[in-house]
Coordinates of C-alpha atoms and ligand atoms in Angstrom, one line a residue:
M1 CA -139.3 78.1 -66.5
A2 CA -141.1 76.0 -64.3
E3 CA -138.6 75.4 -61.6
D4 CA -138.6 79.4 -60.4
L5 CA -142.2 79.0 -59.5
V6 CA -142.9 78.9 -55.7
L7 CA -146.7 78.0 -56.3
D8 CA -148.1 76.7 -59.2
I9 CA -152.2 76.2 -59.3
K10 CA -153.8 74.3 -62.1
N11 CA -157.1 74.0 -62.8
L12 CA -158.5 73.9 -59.2
V13 CA -162.4 73.1 -58.9
V14 CA -164.0 73.7 -55.5
H15 CA -167.4 72.8 -54.3
Y16 CA -169.1 73.3 -51.5
E17 CA -171.6 70.5 -51.2
T18 CA -174.4 71.3 -48.6
E19 CA -177.8 70.1 -47.8
D20 CA -179.3 73.1 -50.0
A21 CA -177.0 73.6 -52.6
D22 CA -173.6 73.0 -54.7
V23 CA -171.9 75.9 -54.3
H24 CA -169.3 76.1 -56.7
A25 CA -166.9 78.3 -55.1
V26 CA -163.5 78.1 -57.2
N27 CA -164.3 77.1 -61.1
G28 CA -160.9 76.1 -62.8
I29 CA -158.3 78.6 -61.9
D30 CA -154.7 78.6 -62.9
I31 CA -152.4 81.2 -60.9
S32 CA -149.1 80.9 -60.2
I33 CA -146.2 82.7 -58.1
G34 CA -142.5 83.1 -59.0
K35 CA -139.5 83.4 -56.2
K36 CA -139.8 86.6 -54.9
R37 CA -142.9 87.8 -56.3
T38 CA -145.6 89.0 -54.8
L39 CA -149.3 87.9 -56.2
G40 CA -152.4 90.2 -55.5
L41 CA -155.9 88.2 -55.5
V42 CA -158.4 90.8 -55.9
G43 CA -162.4 90.2 -56.2
E44 CA -165.3 91.2 -54.3
T45 CA -166.6 88.8 -51.3
G46 CA -167.8 85.4 -52.2
A47 CA -165.5 85.6 -55.2
G48 CA -163.8 82.3 -53.9
K49 CA -160.4 83.7 -52.5
T50 CA -160.4 82.1 -49.4
T51 CA -161.4 79.1 -50.6
T52 CA -158.3 78.9 -53.0
A53 CA -156.2 80.1 -50.2
L54 CA -157.5 77.4 -48.4
S55 CA -157.0 75.0 -51.2
I56 CA -153.3 75.8 -51.1
L57 CA -152.7 73.9 -47.3
N58 CA -155.3 71.7 -48.1
L59 CA -157.3 73.1 -45.3
V60 CA -160.6 73.2 -47.1
P61 CA -163.6 72.2 -44.8
N62 CA -164.5 68.9 -45.7
P63 CA -167.1 68.5 -45.4
P64 CA -168.9 70.3 -47.3
G65 CA -165.8 71.4 -49.3
V66 CA -164.6 69.0 -51.4
I67 CA -161.7 69.6 -54.2
K68 CA -163.1 68.5 -56.9
E69 CA -160.2 69.1 -59.9
G70 CA -156.7 70.3 -60.1
E71 CA -153.1 70.5 -58.9
I72 CA -151.4 72.9 -56.6
F73 CA -147.8 72.7 -56.6
L74 CA -145.8 74.0 -53.6
E75 CA -142.2 74.2 -54.7
G76 CA -142.8 71.4 -57.4
K77 CA -144.7 69.3 -54.8
D78 CA -148.3 68.3 -55.2
V79 CA -150.4 69.6 -52.1
L80 CA -152.9 67.6 -52.7
K81 CA -151.1 64.4 -52.9
M82 CA -149.3 65.1 -49.9
S83 CA -149.5 62.1 -46.9
S84 CA -150.6 64.1 -43.7
A85 CA -147.2 64.2 -42.3
D86 CA -145.7 66.1 -44.9
L87 CA -148.7 68.5 -45.1
E88 CA -148.1 69.2 -41.1
K89 CA -144.5 70.1 -42.1
M90 CA -145.1 71.9 -45.2
R91 CA -147.8 74.0 -43.0
G92 CA -145.7 76.6 -41.1
N93 CA -142.2 75.7 -42.6
D94 CA -142.8 76.3 -46.5
V95 CA -145.9 78.0 -46.1
A96 CA -147.5 80.6 -43.7
M97 CA -151.0 81.8 -43.4
I98 CA -152.1 85.1 -42.0
F99 CA -156.3 85.7 -42.1
Q100 CA -157.9 89.0 -41.3
D101 CA -158.5 88.8 -37.4
P102 CA -155.5 88.6 -35.8
M103 CA -157.4 86.9 -32.5
T104 CA -158.1 83.6 -34.6
A105 CA -154.0 83.2 -35.0
L106 CA -153.7 84.5 -31.2
N107 CA -153.8 82.6 -27.8
P108 CA -155.2 84.6 -25.2
V109 CA -153.5 83.1 -22.4
M110 CA -150.2 83.0 -23.7
T111 CA -147.6 85.8 -23.2
V112 CA -146.9 86.9 -27.0
G113 CA -143.2 86.7 -26.8
D114 CA -144.1 82.9 -25.7
Q115 CA -145.9 82.2 -28.9
I116 CA -143.7 83.7 -31.4
G117 CA -140.9 81.5 -29.3
E118 CA -143.2 78.4 -29.6
S119 CA -143.3 79.0 -33.2
I120 CA -139.7 79.4 -33.6
A121 CA -138.9 76.1 -31.3
I122 CA -141.1 74.0 -33.3
H123 CA -139.7 74.7 -36.7
Q124 CA -136.0 75.7 -35.7
N125 CA -134.8 73.3 -33.0
L126 CA -133.9 76.1 -30.4
S127 CA -134.1 75.7 -26.3
K128 CA -137.1 77.4 -25.3
K129 CA -135.2 80.0 -23.4
E130 CA -132.7 80.7 -27.1
A131 CA -136.5 81.0 -28.9
F132 CA -137.8 83.4 -26.3
E133 CA -134.9 85.2 -27.5
K134 CA -135.2 85.1 -31.0
A135 CA -138.9 86.3 -30.4
K136 CA -137.7 89.4 -28.7
E137 CA -135.9 90.0 -32.1
M138 CA -138.9 89.0 -34.4
L139 CA -140.8 91.5 -32.3
K140 CA -138.3 94.4 -32.7
M141 CA -138.5 93.2 -36.8
V142 CA -142.0 93.8 -36.6
G143 CA -141.7 97.2 -35.0
I144 CA -142.7 96.4 -31.2
A145 CA -140.3 97.1 -28.3
E146 CA -138.8 93.9 -26.8
S147 CA -139.9 94.6 -23.4
R148 CA -143.3 94.0 -24.8
A149 CA -142.4 89.9 -25.1
Y150 CA -143.9 89.6 -21.7
D151 CA -147.1 90.9 -22.8
Y152 CA -150.7 89.1 -23.5
P153 CA -152.8 89.9 -26.6
H154 CA -155.2 91.6 -25.1
Q155 CA -152.8 94.0 -24.1
F156 CA -152.0 95.2 -28.1
S157 CA -154.3 97.4 -30.3
G158 CA -155.8 95.6 -33.3
G159 CA -152.8 97.1 -35.5
M160 CA -150.0 96.1 -33.1
K161 CA -152.0 92.3 -32.5
Q162 CA -151.6 91.8 -36.6
R163 CA -148.0 93.0 -36.1
V164 CA -147.2 90.0 -33.5
V165 CA -149.2 87.7 -35.9
I166 CA -147.2 89.0 -39.2
A167 CA -144.0 87.8 -36.4
I168 CA -145.1 84.5 -35.6
A169 CA -145.8 83.8 -39.7
L170 CA -141.9 84.7 -40.2
A171 CA -140.7 83.4 -37.3
C172 CA -140.4 80.1 -39.4
S173 CA -138.9 81.9 -42.8
P174 CA -141.6 80.4 -45.0
Q175 CA -141.2 80.5 -48.6
L176 CA -144.4 81.8 -49.2
L177 CA -146.5 84.1 -47.3
I178 CA -150.2 83.6 -47.8
A179 CA -152.3 87.1 -46.3
D180 CA -155.8 86.6 -46.3
E181 CA -157.5 90.3 -45.7
P182 CA -154.6 90.8 -43.9
T183 CA -155.7 94.6 -43.0
T184 CA -159.4 94.6 -43.8
A185 CA -160.3 94.8 -39.6
L186 CA -158.0 97.8 -39.3
D187 CA -158.5 101.5 -39.3
V188 CA -156.9 102.8 -43.0
T189 CA -153.7 104.9 -41.3
I190 CA -152.8 101.4 -40.0
Q191 CA -153.5 99.7 -42.7
A192 CA -150.7 101.4 -44.5
Q193 CA -148.5 101.0 -41.9
V194 CA -148.9 97.3 -41.6
L195 CA -148.7 96.9 -45.4
E196 CA -146.0 99.0 -45.7
L197 CA -144.0 96.8 -43.0
M198 CA -145.4 93.2 -44.6
K199 CA -143.7 94.6 -48.1
M200 CA -140.8 95.4 -46.4
L201 CA -140.1 92.2 -44.4
I202 CA -140.7 90.2 -47.6
Q203 CA -138.5 91.8 -49.6
E204 CA -136.0 91.4 -46.8
Q205 CA -136.4 88.0 -46.4
E206 CA -136.8 87.1 -50.0
M207 CA -140.0 85.3 -49.6
S208 CA -143.2 84.9 -52.1
M209 CA -146.5 86.5 -51.4
L210 CA -150.1 85.4 -52.2
L211 CA -151.9 89.0 -50.5
I212 CA -155.6 88.6 -50.4
T213 CA -158.1 91.2 -50.8
H214 CA -161.2 93.1 -51.7
D215 CA -159.0 96.2 -52.1
L216 CA -157.7 97.1 -55.5
G217 CA -156.0 99.8 -53.6
V218 CA -154.2 97.2 -50.9
V219 CA -152.8 95.7 -54.4
A220 CA -151.7 98.8 -55.9
E221 CA -149.6 99.5 -53.0
V222 CA -147.5 96.3 -52.3
C223 CA -147.9 93.7 -55.5
E224 CA -146.1 92.9 -58.7
D225 CA -148.4 90.6 -59.9
V226 CA -152.1 90.4 -60.2
A227 CA -155.0 88.2 -60.6
V228 CA -158.3 89.4 -60.4
M229 CA -161.5 87.1 -59.4
Y230 CA -164.8 86.7 -60.3
A231 CA -167.4 84.0 -59.0
G232 CA -165.2 81.2 -58.9
R233 CA -162.5 82.5 -61.8
I234 CA -159.9 84.2 -63.0
V235 CA -161.0 87.3 -65.3
E236 CA -157.6 89.0 -65.9
K237 CA -154.1 88.6 -64.9
G238 CA -150.9 90.3 -65.3
T239 CA -148.1 92.1 -63.9
A240 CA -149.4 95.3 -62.1
D241 CA -148.6 97.1 -64.9
D242 CA -150.4 94.9 -67.1
V243 CA -153.5 95.3 -65.0
F244 CA -153.5 99.0 -63.5
N245 CA -152.5 100.9 -66.9
H246 CA -153.9 98.4 -69.6
M247 CA -156.2 96.4 -68.2
R248 CA -158.9 94.9 -70.7
H249 CA -161.3 93.0 -68.4
P250 CA -164.7 95.5 -67.9
Y251 CA -165.3 94.0 -64.4
T252 CA -161.4 94.9 -63.5
E253 CA -162.6 98.4 -65.0
G254 CA -165.8 98.4 -62.7
L255 CA -163.0 97.6 -59.8
F256 CA -161.4 100.8 -60.3
D257 CA -164.3 103.1 -61.3
S258 CA -165.4 102.1 -57.8
L259 CA -162.2 103.0 -55.8
P260 CA -161.5 106.1 -54.3
N261 CA -158.0 106.5 -53.9
L262 CA -156.8 105.2 -57.7
K263 CA -159.4 107.5 -59.2
Q264 CA -158.4 111.1 -59.8
R265 CA -159.8 113.4 -57.4
G266 CA -162.8 114.8 -59.2
E267 CA -163.6 111.8 -61.3
E268 CA -166.8 111.0 -60.5
L269 CA -167.1 107.1 -58.5
V270 CA -169.4 104.7 -60.2
P271 CA -170.1 101.5 -58.2
I272 CA -170.7 98.3 -60.2
K273 CA -174.2 97.7 -60.9
G274 CA -175.8 94.5 -59.5
L275 CA -174.5 91.7 -57.6
M276 CA -172.6 88.8 -58.5
P277 CA -174.0 85.9 -59.2
D278 CA -175.1 83.4 -56.5
P279 CA -172.3 80.7 -57.0
S280 CA -174.8 77.7 -56.5
D281 CA -176.8 78.9 -59.6
L282 CA -173.9 80.5 -61.8
P283 CA -175.5 81.8 -65.5
P284 CA -174.5 80.1 -68.6
G285 CA -171.4 81.8 -70.0
C286 CA -169.6 84.9 -68.6
A287 CA -171.1 85.3 -65.1
F288 CA -170.2 89.0 -65.1
A289 CA -172.2 89.3 -68.7
P290 CA -175.6 90.1 -66.5
R291 CA -173.4 93.5 -65.0
C292 CA -171.2 94.2 -68.3
P293 CA -172.1 97.5 -69.7
Y294 CA -170.5 95.7 -72.7
A295 CA -172.1 92.6 -73.0
T296 CA -173.2 91.1 -76.2
E297 CA -175.5 88.1 -77.0
E298 CA -172.5 85.9 -77.5
C299 CA -171.0 86.6 -73.9
S300 CA -174.2 84.6 -72.2
K301 CA -172.9 81.6 -74.9
A302 CA -169.8 80.3 -73.6
V303 CA -167.4 80.6 -70.6
P304 CA -164.5 82.8 -72.1
Q305 CA -161.3 81.3 -71.8
L306 CA -158.2 83.4 -70.4
M307 CA -156.4 84.4 -73.5
P308 CA -153.2 86.4 -73.9
V309 CA -153.6 89.7 -74.4
D310 CA -152.2 90.8 -78.0
G311 CA -149.7 88.1 -77.9
S312 CA -148.5 88.8 -74.4
E313 CA -146.4 86.7 -72.2
T314 CA -147.8 88.1 -69.0
H315 CA -151.4 89.7 -69.4
F316 CA -154.2 87.4 -70.1
V317 CA -157.9 88.3 -70.0
A318 CA -161.1 86.1 -70.0
C319 CA -163.7 88.1 -72.4
S320 CA -165.0 87.5 -75.1
A321 CA -166.1 91.0 -76.1
Y322 CA -162.3 92.1 -75.8
N323 CA -161.8 90.4 -79.4
H324 CA -164.2 92.4 -80.8
P325 CA -163.1 95.1 -83.3
E326 CA -165.3 98.2 -81.5
F327 CA -164.5 96.7 -77.8
R328 CA -163.1 99.8 -75.8
L329 CA -162.4 100.5 -72.1
R330 CA -163.5 103.5 -71.0
G331 CA -161.1 104.0 -68.6
N332 CA -158.0 102.4 -70.3
K333 CA -154.9 104.8 -70.6
D334 CA -153.5 103.6 -74.0
G335 CA -157.3 104.0 -75.3
K336 CA -158.2 100.1 -76.1
Ligands
ADP401 N1 -167.9 76.3 -45.5 C1 -168.8 76.5 -46.5 N2 -170.4 76.0 -46.7 C2 -171.0 76.5 -47.9 N3 -170.1 77.6 -48.6 C3 -169.5 78.3 -48.3 C4 -168.9 77.7 -47.2 N4 -167.5 78.3 -47.4 C5 -167.6 79.8 -48.2 N5 -168.8 79.1 -49.2 C6 -168.9 79.7 -50.1 O1 -168.1 79.7 -51.3 C7 -168.0 81.1 -52.2 C8 -166.7 81.2 -51.8 O2 -166.4 81.8 -50.8 P1 -165.5 82.7 -50.3 O3 -163.8 81.5 -50.8 O4 -165.1 82.6 -48.6 O5 -164.8 83.8 -51.1 P2 -164.0 85.1 -50.7 O6 -162.8 85.4 -49.9 O7 -163.6 85.7 -51.7 O8 -165.0 86.1 -50.1 C9 -169.2 82.0 -51.1 O9 -170.7 81.7 -51.8 C10 -169.1 81.3 -49.7 O10 -170.6 81.5 -49.4
MG402 MG1 -162.3 85.8 -47.8

């Protein structure tokens, strides 16, 4: 089974060791992505999502970031044990990353055609002219007229810039695309178009994707698998059906209740009360317990581990209350 995994993260622990604090950003997570699968990693700001993404490319800024433990297998090879030459080769070739702000990825003084072409030329051994022609094709693929290859980034709108970034990321046909809040900075209508485009290209090119977002609605649009992250831990994961239709974690329920577009019209929106704990001062036990409407005394004693839900092979939850015979989530469609 493991051969089918493009990405397999095992027990990843990442801290930021600053002068004032030891920030426990990622606290022993396990996630994996199969070939041609799309995993949504969802959680509030500060949950540790970007740190997880940077770890996959071995790009956690050090100092202050330190990968304390874990293994990250990309197509079977542990990224954390790769030489810097192999890492260089892997970035862009096997894995490409898209960030929230397209301007961080674009060079303001270079035409977009040259930028896409440069990425193609590096990875595909083509002449400059051939690469530029290919760049025009890539532009067309992301829905931008070929003639715009001669324009500079500032001549494009935010949504169009992000399309250019997608073209650059896909130019070298990576196995895995990591997209960290790729549409968060865009208008809602543009967001939907860019997501739709990404979904189509991923399918066409038979890639896998890790889509990072704080928005469960975005995950619902695009992802086959879902992992919910809270205070540096995965609290629930499974297929989209497992997590959306048979959720078991109170935090997942909270995310749903606070989401306008996934709720039936007329149902009351309930934001989750309180704040995520400071990752430099995590409470003992379940980090969600202080905000959890279902929490019992037991919840603050030990950190709950991810366990299969009803013997499932795909659906896992980390919640001690879940094992309680009387525990029932309000929102669950199957009444559990
Ligand atoms: N360079 C850094 N130095 C210190 N703390 C950091 C640094 N980068 C991130 N953090 C902290 O690590 C935690 C996780 O951050 P991050 O991975 O960016 O979460 P997310 O992407 O889910 O919002 C947060 O508490 C954040 O403040
Ligand atoms: Mg982030």
